[in-house]
Structures are given as C-alpha cells and as structure tokens.
PDB file of C-alpha atoms in Angstrom:
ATOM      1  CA  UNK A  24       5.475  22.994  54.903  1.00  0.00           C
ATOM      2  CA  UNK A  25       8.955  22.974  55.186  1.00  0.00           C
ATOM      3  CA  UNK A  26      11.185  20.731  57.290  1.00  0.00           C
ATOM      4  CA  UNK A  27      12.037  23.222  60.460  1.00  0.00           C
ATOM      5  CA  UNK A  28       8.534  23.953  60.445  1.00  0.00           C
ATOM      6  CA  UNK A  29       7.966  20.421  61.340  1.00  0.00           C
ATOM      7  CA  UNK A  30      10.530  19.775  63.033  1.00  0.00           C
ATOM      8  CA  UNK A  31       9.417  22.661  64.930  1.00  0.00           C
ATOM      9  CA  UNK A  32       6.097  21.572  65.753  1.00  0.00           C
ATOM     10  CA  UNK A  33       7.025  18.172  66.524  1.00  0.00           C
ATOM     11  CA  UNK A  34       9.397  19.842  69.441  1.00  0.00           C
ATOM     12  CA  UNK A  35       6.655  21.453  70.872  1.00  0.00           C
ATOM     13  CA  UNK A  36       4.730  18.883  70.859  1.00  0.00           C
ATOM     14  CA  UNK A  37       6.965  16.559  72.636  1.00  0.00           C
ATOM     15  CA  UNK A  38       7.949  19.550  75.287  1.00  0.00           C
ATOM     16  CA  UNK A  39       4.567  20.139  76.158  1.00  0.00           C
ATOM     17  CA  UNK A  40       3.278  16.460  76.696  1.00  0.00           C
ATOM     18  CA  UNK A  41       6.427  16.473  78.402  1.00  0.00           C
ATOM     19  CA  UNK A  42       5.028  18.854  80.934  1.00  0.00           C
ATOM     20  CA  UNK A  43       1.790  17.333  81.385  1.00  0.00           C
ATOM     21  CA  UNK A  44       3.384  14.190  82.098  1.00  0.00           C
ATOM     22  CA  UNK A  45       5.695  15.634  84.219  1.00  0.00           C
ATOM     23  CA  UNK A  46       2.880  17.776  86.393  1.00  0.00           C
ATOM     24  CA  UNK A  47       0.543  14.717  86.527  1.00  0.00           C
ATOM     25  CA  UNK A  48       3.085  12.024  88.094  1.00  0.00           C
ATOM     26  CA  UNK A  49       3.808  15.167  90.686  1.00  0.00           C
ATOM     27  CA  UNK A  50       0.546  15.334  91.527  1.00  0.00           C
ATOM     28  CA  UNK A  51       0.315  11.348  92.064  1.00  0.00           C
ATOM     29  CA  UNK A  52      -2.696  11.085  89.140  1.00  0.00           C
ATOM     30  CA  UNK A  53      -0.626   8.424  86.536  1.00  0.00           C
ATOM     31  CA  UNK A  54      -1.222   5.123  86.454  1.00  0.00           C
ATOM     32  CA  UNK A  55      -0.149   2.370  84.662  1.00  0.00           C
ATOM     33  CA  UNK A  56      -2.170  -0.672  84.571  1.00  0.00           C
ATOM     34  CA  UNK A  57      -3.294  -1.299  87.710  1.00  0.00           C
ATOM     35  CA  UNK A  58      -0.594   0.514  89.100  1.00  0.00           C
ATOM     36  CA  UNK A  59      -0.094   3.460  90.431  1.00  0.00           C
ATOM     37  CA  UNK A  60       2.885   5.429  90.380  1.00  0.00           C
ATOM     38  CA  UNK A  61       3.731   7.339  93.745  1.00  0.00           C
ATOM     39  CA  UNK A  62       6.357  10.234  93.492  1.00  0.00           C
ATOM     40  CA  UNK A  63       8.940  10.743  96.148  1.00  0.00           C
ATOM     41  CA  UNK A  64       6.811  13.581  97.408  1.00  0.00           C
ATOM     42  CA  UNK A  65       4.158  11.212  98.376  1.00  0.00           C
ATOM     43  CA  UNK A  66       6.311   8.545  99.605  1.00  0.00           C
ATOM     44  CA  UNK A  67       8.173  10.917 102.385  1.00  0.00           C
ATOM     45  CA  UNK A  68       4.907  12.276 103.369  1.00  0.00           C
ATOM     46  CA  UNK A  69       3.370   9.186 103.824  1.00  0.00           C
ATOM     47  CA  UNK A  70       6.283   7.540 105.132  1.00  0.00           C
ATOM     48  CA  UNK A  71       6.411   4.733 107.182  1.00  0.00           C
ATOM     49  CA  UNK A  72       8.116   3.789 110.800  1.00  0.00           C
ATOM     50  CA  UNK A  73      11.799   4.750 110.038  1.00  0.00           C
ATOM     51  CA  UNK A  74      14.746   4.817 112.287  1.00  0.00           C
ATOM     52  CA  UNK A  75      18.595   6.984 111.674  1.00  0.00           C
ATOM     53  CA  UNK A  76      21.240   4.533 113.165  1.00  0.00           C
ATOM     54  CA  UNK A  77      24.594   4.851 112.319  1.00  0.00           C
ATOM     55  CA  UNK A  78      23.933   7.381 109.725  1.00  0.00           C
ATOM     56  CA  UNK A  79      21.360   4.931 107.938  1.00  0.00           C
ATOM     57  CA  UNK A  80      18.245   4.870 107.520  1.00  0.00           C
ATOM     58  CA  UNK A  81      15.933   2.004 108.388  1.00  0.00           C
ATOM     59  CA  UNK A  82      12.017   1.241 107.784  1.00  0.00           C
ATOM     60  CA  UNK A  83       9.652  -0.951 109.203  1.00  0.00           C
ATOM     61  CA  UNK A  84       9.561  -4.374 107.669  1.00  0.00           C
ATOM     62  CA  UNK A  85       6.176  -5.657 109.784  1.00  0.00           C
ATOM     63  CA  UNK A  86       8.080  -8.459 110.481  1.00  0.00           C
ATOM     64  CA  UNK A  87       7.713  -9.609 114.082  1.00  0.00           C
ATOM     65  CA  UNK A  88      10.551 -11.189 115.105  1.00  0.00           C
ATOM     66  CA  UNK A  89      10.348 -14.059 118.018  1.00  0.00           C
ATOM     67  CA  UNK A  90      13.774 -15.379 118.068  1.00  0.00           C
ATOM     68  CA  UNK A  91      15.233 -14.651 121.806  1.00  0.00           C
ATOM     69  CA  UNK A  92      17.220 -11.446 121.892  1.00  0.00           C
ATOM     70  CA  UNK A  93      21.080 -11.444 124.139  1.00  0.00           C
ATOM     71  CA  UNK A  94      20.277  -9.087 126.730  1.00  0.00           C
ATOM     72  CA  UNK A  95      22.577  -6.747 125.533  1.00  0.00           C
ATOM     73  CA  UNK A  96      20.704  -3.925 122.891  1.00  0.00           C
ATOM     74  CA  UNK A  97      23.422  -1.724 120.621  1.00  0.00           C
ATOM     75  CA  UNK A  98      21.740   1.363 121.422  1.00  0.00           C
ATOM     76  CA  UNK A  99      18.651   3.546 121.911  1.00  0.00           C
ATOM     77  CA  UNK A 100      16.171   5.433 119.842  1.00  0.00           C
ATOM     78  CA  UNK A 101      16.448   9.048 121.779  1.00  0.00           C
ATOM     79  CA  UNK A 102      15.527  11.730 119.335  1.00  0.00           C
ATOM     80  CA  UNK A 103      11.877  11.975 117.490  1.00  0.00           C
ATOM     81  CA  UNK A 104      10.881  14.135 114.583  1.00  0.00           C
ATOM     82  CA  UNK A 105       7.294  14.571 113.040  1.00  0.00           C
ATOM     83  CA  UNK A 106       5.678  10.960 111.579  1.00  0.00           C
ATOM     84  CA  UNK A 107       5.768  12.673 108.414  1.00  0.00           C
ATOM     85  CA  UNK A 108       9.405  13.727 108.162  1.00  0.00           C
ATOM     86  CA  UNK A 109      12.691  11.011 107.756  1.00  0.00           C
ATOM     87  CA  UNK A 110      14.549  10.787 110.106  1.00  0.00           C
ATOM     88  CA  UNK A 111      17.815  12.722 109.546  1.00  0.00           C
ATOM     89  CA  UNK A 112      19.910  12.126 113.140  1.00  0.00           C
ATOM     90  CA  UNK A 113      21.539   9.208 114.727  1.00  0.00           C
ATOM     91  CA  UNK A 114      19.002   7.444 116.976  1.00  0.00           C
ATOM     92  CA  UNK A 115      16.139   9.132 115.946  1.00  0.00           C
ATOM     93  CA  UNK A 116      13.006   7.898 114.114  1.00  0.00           C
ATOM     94  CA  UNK A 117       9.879   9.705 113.320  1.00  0.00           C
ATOM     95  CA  UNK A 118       7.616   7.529 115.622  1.00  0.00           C
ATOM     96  CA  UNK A 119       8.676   7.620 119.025  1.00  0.00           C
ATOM     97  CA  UNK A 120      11.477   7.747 121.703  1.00  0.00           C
ATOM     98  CA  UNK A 121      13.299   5.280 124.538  1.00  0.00           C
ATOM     99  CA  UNK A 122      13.151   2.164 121.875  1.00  0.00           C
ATOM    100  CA  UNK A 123      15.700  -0.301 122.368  1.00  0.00           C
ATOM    101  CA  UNK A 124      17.967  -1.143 119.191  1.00  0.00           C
ATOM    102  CA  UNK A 125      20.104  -4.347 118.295  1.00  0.00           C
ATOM    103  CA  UNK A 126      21.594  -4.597 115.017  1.00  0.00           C
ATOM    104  CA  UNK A 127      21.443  -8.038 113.168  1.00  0.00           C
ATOM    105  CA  UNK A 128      23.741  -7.234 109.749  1.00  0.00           C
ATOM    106  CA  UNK A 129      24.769  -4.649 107.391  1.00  0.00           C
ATOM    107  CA  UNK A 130      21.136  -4.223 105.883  1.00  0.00           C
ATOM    108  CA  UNK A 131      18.715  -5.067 109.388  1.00  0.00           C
ATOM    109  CA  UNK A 132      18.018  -3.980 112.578  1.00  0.00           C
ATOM    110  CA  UNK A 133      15.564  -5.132 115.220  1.00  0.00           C
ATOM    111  CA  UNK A 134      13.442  -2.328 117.084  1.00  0.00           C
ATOM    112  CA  UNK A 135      11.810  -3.204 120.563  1.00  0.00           C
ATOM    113  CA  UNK A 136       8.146  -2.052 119.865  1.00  0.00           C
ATOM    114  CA  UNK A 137       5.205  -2.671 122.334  1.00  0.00           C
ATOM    115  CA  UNK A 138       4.021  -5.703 120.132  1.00  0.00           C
ATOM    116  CA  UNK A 139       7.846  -7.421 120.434  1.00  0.00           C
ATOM    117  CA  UNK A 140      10.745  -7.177 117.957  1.00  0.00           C
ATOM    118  CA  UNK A 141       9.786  -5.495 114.819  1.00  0.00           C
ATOM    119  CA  UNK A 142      12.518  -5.826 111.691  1.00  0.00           C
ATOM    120  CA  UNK A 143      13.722  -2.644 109.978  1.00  0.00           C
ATOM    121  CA  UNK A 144      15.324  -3.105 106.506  1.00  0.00           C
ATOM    122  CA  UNK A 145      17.870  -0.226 105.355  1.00  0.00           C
ATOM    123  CA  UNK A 146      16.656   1.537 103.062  1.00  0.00           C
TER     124      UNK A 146
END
C-alpha cells in the first residue's frame, strides 16, 4: 500500500471514532473511572435551584446559613420558569416566587427558603 492510502485510512479511522465518541458523551453513556461524564444537556435538564439577579446566575449551594440577617433584603424573586429551564430574567429562578434576596459579595447571595437562609454561589 501506498502512503495516501494509509494515510487515508488512518483519517477515517480517527473521524469515525471521533463520532462515536462524540454521540456517546451526548447521550451521557462515557465514563471514566468511576466517573461519569455529564454533558451540558444533562446538566440544564437536571438543573438545580437557580436564581437570575442582576443579570447573574446563581445555584443552590445547600448551605444553610444561620448568621442573623439586617432586616433590610436587596430584592425579590418575582418571576418563575419551569424547574428544568435556567433562569434567563432578573429575579427569576426556576423554583418558585415571593423569595426574599440579600446579596453577600460579588460571587454569593442568600435566598430566604422555608428551611432559613440557603447560599447561592454564581455560577
């Protein structure tokens, strides 16, 4: 055989385990070690608590917070899409409505939840 014929086959060969690769991690079957990779796909439609506040998004930490609050909150959650969709509007979150907002810094904000203070993390 000649070199392009090779060359040729070798191509192929990568491009089509390429593919497989490709359509496998889509459908959320690789793994690597005991890992398992998740692709964006499943990770918005399995998405967790997640607010839009000042054109950010923020998720749920599980991190109850018990320090005492001022009694001032920086705004409200108003707007509510489906708990499988993000968030894309100021003061909306994809898990319910009329919950109180404070923001802590740049990267955190605390959510008023029925079980107290729960941090969100930007995302």
């Amino acid at each position: 055989m000649n070199k392009k014929i090779i060359i040729t086959i070798i191509c192929i060969f990568l491009v089509v385990s390429g593919i497989i690769l490709v359509k496998s991690i889509s459908k959320g079957n690789y793994k690597t070690g005991n890992n398992e990779l998740s692709t964006n796909k499943e990770i918005f439609t399995s998405v967790q608590k997640a607010v839009m506040i000042n054109n950010q998004i923020y998720v749920e930490t599980e991190n109850k917070i018990d320090i005492k609050k001022c009694g001032v909150c920086d705004g409200k959650i108003d707007k509510q899409v489906d708990t499988d969709t993000m968030p894309t509007q100021n003061n909306e979150s994809n898990f319910g409505i009329d919950i109180l907002y404070q923001i802590i810094d740049d990267n955190n904000i605390d959510l008023r939840l029925d079980e107290g203070w729960i941090r969100f993390t930007k995302i």
